[in-house]
Coordinates of C-alpha atoms in Angstrom, one line a residue:
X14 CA 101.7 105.7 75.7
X15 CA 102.1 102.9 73.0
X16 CA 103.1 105.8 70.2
X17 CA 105.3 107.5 72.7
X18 CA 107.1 103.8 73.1
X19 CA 107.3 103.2 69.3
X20 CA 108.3 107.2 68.4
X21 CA 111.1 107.1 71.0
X22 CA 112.3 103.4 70.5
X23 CA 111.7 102.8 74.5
X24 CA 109.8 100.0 76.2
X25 CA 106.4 100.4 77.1
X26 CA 106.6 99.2 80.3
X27 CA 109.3 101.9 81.0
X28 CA 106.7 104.6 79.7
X29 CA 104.1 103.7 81.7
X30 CA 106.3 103.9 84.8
X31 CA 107.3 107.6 83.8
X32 CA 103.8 108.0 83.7
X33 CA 102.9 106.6 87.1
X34 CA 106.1 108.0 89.2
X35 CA 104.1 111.0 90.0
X36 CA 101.7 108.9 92.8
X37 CA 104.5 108.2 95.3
X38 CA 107.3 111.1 95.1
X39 CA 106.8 114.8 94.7
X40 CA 107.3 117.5 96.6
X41 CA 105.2 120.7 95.7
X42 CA 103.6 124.0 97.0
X43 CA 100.3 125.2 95.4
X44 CA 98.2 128.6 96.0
X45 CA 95.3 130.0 95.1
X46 CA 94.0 133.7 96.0
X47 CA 91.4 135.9 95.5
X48 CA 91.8 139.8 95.4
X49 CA 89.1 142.0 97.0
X50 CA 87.9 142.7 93.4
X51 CA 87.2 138.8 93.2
X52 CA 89.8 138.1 90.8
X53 CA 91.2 134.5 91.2
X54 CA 94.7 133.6 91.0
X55 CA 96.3 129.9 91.0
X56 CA 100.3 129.3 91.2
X57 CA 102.5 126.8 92.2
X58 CA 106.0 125.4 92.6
X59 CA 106.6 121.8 90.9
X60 CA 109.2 120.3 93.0
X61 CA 110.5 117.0 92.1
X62 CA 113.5 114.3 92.2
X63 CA 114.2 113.3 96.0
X64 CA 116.2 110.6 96.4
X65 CA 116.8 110.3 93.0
X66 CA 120.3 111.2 93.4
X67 CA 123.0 113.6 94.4
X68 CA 125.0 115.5 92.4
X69 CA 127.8 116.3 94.8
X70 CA 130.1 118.6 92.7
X71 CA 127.1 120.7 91.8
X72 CA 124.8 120.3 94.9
X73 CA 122.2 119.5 92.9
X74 CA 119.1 116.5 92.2
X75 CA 120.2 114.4 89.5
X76 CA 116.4 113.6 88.2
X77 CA 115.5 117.6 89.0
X78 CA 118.2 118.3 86.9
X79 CA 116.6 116.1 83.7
X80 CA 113.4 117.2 83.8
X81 CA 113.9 120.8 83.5
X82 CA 114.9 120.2 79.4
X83 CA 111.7 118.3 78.8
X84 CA 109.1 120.8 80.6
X85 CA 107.0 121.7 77.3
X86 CA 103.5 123.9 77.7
X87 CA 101.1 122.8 75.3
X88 CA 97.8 123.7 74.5
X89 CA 95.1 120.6 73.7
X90 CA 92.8 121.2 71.1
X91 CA 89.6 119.3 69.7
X92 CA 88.5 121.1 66.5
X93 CA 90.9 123.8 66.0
X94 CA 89.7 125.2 69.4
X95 CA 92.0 124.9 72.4
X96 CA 90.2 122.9 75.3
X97 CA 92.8 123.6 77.9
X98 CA 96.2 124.4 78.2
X99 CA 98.9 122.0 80.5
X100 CA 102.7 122.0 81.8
X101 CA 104.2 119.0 81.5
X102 CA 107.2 116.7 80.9
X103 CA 107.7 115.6 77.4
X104 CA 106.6 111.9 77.3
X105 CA 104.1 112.5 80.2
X106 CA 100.5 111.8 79.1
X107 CA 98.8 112.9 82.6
X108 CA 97.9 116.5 83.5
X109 CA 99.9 118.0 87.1
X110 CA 99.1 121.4 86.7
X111 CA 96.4 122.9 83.8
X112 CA 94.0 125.3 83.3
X113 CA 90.7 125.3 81.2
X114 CA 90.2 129.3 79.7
X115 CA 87.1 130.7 81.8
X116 CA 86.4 127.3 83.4
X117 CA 89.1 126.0 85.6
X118 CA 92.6 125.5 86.5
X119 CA 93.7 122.7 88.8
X120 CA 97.2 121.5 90.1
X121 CA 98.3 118.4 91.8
X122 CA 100.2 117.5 95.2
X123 CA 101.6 114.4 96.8
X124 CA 99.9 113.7 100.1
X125 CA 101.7 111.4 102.0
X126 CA 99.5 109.0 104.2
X127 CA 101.1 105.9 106.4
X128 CA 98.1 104.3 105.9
X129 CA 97.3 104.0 102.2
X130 CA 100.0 105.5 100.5
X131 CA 100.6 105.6 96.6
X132 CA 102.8 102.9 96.8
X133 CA 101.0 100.8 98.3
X134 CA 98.4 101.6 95.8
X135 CA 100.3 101.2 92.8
X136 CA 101.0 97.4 94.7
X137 CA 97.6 96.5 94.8
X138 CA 97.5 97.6 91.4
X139 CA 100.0 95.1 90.2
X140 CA 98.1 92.2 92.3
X141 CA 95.1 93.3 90.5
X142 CA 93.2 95.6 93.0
X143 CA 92.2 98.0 90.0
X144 CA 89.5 100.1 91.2
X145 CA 90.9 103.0 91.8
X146 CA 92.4 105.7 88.8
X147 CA 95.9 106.5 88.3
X148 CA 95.7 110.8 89.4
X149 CA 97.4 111.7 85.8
X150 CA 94.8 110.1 83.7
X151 CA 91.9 110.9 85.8
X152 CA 93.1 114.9 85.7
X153 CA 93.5 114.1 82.0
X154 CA 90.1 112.7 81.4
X155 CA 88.7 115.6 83.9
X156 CA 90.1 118.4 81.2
X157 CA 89.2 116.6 78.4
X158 CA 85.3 115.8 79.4
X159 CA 84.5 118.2 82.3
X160 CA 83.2 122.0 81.7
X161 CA 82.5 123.7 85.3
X162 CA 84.4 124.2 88.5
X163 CA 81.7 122.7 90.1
X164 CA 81.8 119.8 88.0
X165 CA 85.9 119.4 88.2
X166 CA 85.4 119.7 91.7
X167 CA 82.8 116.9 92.1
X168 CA 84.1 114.5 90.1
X169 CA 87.7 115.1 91.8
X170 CA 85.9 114.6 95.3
X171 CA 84.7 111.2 94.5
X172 CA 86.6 109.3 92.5
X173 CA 88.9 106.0 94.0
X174 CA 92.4 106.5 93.6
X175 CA 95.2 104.5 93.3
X176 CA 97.2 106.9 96.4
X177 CA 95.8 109.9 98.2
X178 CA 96.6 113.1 96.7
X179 CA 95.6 117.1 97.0
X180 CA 93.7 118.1 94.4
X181 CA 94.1 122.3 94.1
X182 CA 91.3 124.2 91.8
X183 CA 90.9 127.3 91.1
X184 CA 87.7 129.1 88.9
X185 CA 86.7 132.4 87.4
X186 CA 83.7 133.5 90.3
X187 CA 85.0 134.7 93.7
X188 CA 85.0 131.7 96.3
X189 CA 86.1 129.4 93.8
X190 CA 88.9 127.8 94.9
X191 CA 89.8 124.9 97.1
X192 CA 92.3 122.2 98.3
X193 CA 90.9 119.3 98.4
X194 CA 92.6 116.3 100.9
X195 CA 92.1 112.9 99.1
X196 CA 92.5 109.6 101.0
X197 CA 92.4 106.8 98.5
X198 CA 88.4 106.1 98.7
X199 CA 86.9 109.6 99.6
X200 CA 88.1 113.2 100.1
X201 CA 88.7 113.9 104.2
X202 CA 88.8 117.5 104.0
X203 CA 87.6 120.2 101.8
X204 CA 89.2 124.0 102.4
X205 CA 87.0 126.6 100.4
X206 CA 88.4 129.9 99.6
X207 CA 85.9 132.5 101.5
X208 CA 86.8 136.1 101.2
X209 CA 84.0 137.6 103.0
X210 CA 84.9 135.6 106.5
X211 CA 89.0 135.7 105.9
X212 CA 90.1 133.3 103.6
X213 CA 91.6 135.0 100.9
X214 CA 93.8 132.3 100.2
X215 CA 94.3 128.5 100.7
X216 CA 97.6 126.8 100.3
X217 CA 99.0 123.7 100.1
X218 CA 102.7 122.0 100.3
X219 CA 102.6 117.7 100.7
X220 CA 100.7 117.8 104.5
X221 CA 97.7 117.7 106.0
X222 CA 96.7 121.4 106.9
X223 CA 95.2 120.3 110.9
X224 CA 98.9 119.0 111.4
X225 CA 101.9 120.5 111.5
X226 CA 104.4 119.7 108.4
X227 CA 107.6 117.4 108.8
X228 CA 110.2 119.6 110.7
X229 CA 113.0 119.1 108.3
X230 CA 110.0 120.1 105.3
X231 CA 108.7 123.5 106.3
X232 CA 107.5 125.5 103.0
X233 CA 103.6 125.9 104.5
X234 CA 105.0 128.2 107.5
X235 CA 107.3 130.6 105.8
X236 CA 104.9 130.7 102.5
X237 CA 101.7 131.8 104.8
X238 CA 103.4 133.9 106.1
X239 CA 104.9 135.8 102.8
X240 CA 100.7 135.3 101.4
X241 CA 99.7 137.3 105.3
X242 CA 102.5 140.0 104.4
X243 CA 101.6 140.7 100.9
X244 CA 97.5 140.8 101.7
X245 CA 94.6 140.5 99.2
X246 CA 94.9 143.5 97.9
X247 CA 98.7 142.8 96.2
X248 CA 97.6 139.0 95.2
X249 CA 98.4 139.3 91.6
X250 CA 100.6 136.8 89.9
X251 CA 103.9 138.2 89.7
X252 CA 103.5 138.6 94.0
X253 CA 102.6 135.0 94.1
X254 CA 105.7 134.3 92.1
X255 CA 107.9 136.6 94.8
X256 CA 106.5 133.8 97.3
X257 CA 107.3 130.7 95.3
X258 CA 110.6 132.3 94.7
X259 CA 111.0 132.9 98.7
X260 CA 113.2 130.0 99.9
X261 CA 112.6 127.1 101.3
X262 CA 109.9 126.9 99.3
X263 CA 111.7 127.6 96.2
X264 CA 114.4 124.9 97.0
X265 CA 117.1 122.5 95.1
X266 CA 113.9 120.1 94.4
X267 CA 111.8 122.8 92.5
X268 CA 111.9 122.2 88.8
X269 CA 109.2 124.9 87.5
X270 CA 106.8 128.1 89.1
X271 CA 103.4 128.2 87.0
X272 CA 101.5 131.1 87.3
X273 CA 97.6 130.9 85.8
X274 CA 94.7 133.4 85.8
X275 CA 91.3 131.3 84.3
X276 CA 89.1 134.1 83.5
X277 CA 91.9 135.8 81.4
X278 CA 93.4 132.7 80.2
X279 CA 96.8 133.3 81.3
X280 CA 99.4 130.2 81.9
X281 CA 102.8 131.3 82.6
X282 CA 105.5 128.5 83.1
X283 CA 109.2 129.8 84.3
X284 CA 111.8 127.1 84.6
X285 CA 113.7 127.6 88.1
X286 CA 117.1 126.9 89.7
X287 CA 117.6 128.0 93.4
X288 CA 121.2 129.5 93.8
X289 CA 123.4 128.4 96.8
X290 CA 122.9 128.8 99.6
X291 CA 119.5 126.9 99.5
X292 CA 117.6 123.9 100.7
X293 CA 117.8 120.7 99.1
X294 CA 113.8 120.4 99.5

């Protein structure tokens, strides 16, 4: 972050807030499915800018509206080999949404908990309560060190954090994909993918799947029901996109679709804009 102050003449302390914004507003939908063949497919919708003001001539987010220019895909390499690829924001150190070829892919969601919340962690933080790891570094570190699903998937469940989070990884074997529901200290809930008894699919927006989402935030109904529509046998990527592209869940908010296969090392990255007449989240 220091050499991202100095190359772009802007305070340090201002980086490092870029870098942490992520733990305490996003909005995002994340999928991953497995075809009857066993092939495993991971997409999502990065949704982000709430509240960051309105453009009312254009009906837009201001801050959606500046991140789009600075999404940059960028593969990370130790050696002349690639070690895994990443969408991000130029400037942005952490890892939202990455894949490792043949090993894993993994995307990120805000979970929002009254009771230990990211900002409350990032609080502590500041008073010098610094157990926990910030979620962009510790995805970082998890790309850079870590080699197996299994391993990713571990290390993800156990970690402290500074806010609670969903962590969504996909692998290359069949059953190997899962949300999984972070409090702060432990994760609360682990949902497996697990063809053979139905679930051919797990998907995630910014709730707690054994509630129902906030009324005015609905992407988790009409998204299930687009994945229960299409069926197993049509889950390849471009019929993932068609439901990240089916509003609300594409909405105003929704700043980029990612689309990743990890056996055939495939990341696609579309930038997105949701014509009128659509949600503003």
């Amino acid at each position: 972050m220091q050499g991202i102050a100095q190359a772009a003449n802007i305070p340090l302390g201002e980086i490092f807030l870029y870098n942490v914004f992520y733990e305490f507003n996003a909005f995002c939908t994340s999928i991953v499915a497995e075809t009857p063949s066993g092939e495993i497919h991971h997409a999502r919708d990065m949704d982000f800018g709430l509240l960051m003001g309105w453009d009312t001539q254009n009906d837009t987010w201001l801050l959606t509206e500046k991140l789009r220019p600075l999404i940059v895909t960028g593969d990370f390499t130790r050696n002349n080999q690639t070690i895994f690829k990443a969408v991000s924001f130029a400037g942005y150190i952490g890892v939202l949404t990455g894949m490792k070829p043949q090993k894993f892919s993994l995307t990120v969601n805000e979970r929002y908990s009254v009771k230990g919340s990211g900002l409350s962690g990032i609080l502590k933080w500041i008073l010098g309560q610094r157990t926990g790891s910030w979620m962009g570094f510790l995805t970082r570190d998890v790309f850079e060190n870590v080699d197996t699903y299994a391993e990713a998937k571990a290390v993800l469940s156990s970690k402290l954090l500074i806010g609670p989070i969903y962590f969504i990884i996909g692998g290359v074997n069949s059953g190997e994909g899962a949300v999984l529901s972070r409090s702060i200290e432990k994760t609360i809930d682990t949902h497996d993918l697990d063809a053979k008894n139905g679930t051919w699919f797990v998907l995630e927006t910014n709730y707690d799947r054994w509630k129902a989402p906030l009324f005015i935030d609905d992407r988790r109904t009409p998204a299930t029901r687009c994945m229960n529509e299409m069926g197993a046998a049509n889950a390849t990527l471009a019929n993932l996109f068609n439901v990240l592209n089916t509003k609300p869940v594409l909405n105003k908010l929704t700043v980029y679709t990612s689309l990743m296969n990890v056996k055939a090392g495939i990341l696609e990255t579309y930038i997105r804009f949701c014509a009128d007449p659509c949600w503003p989240w």
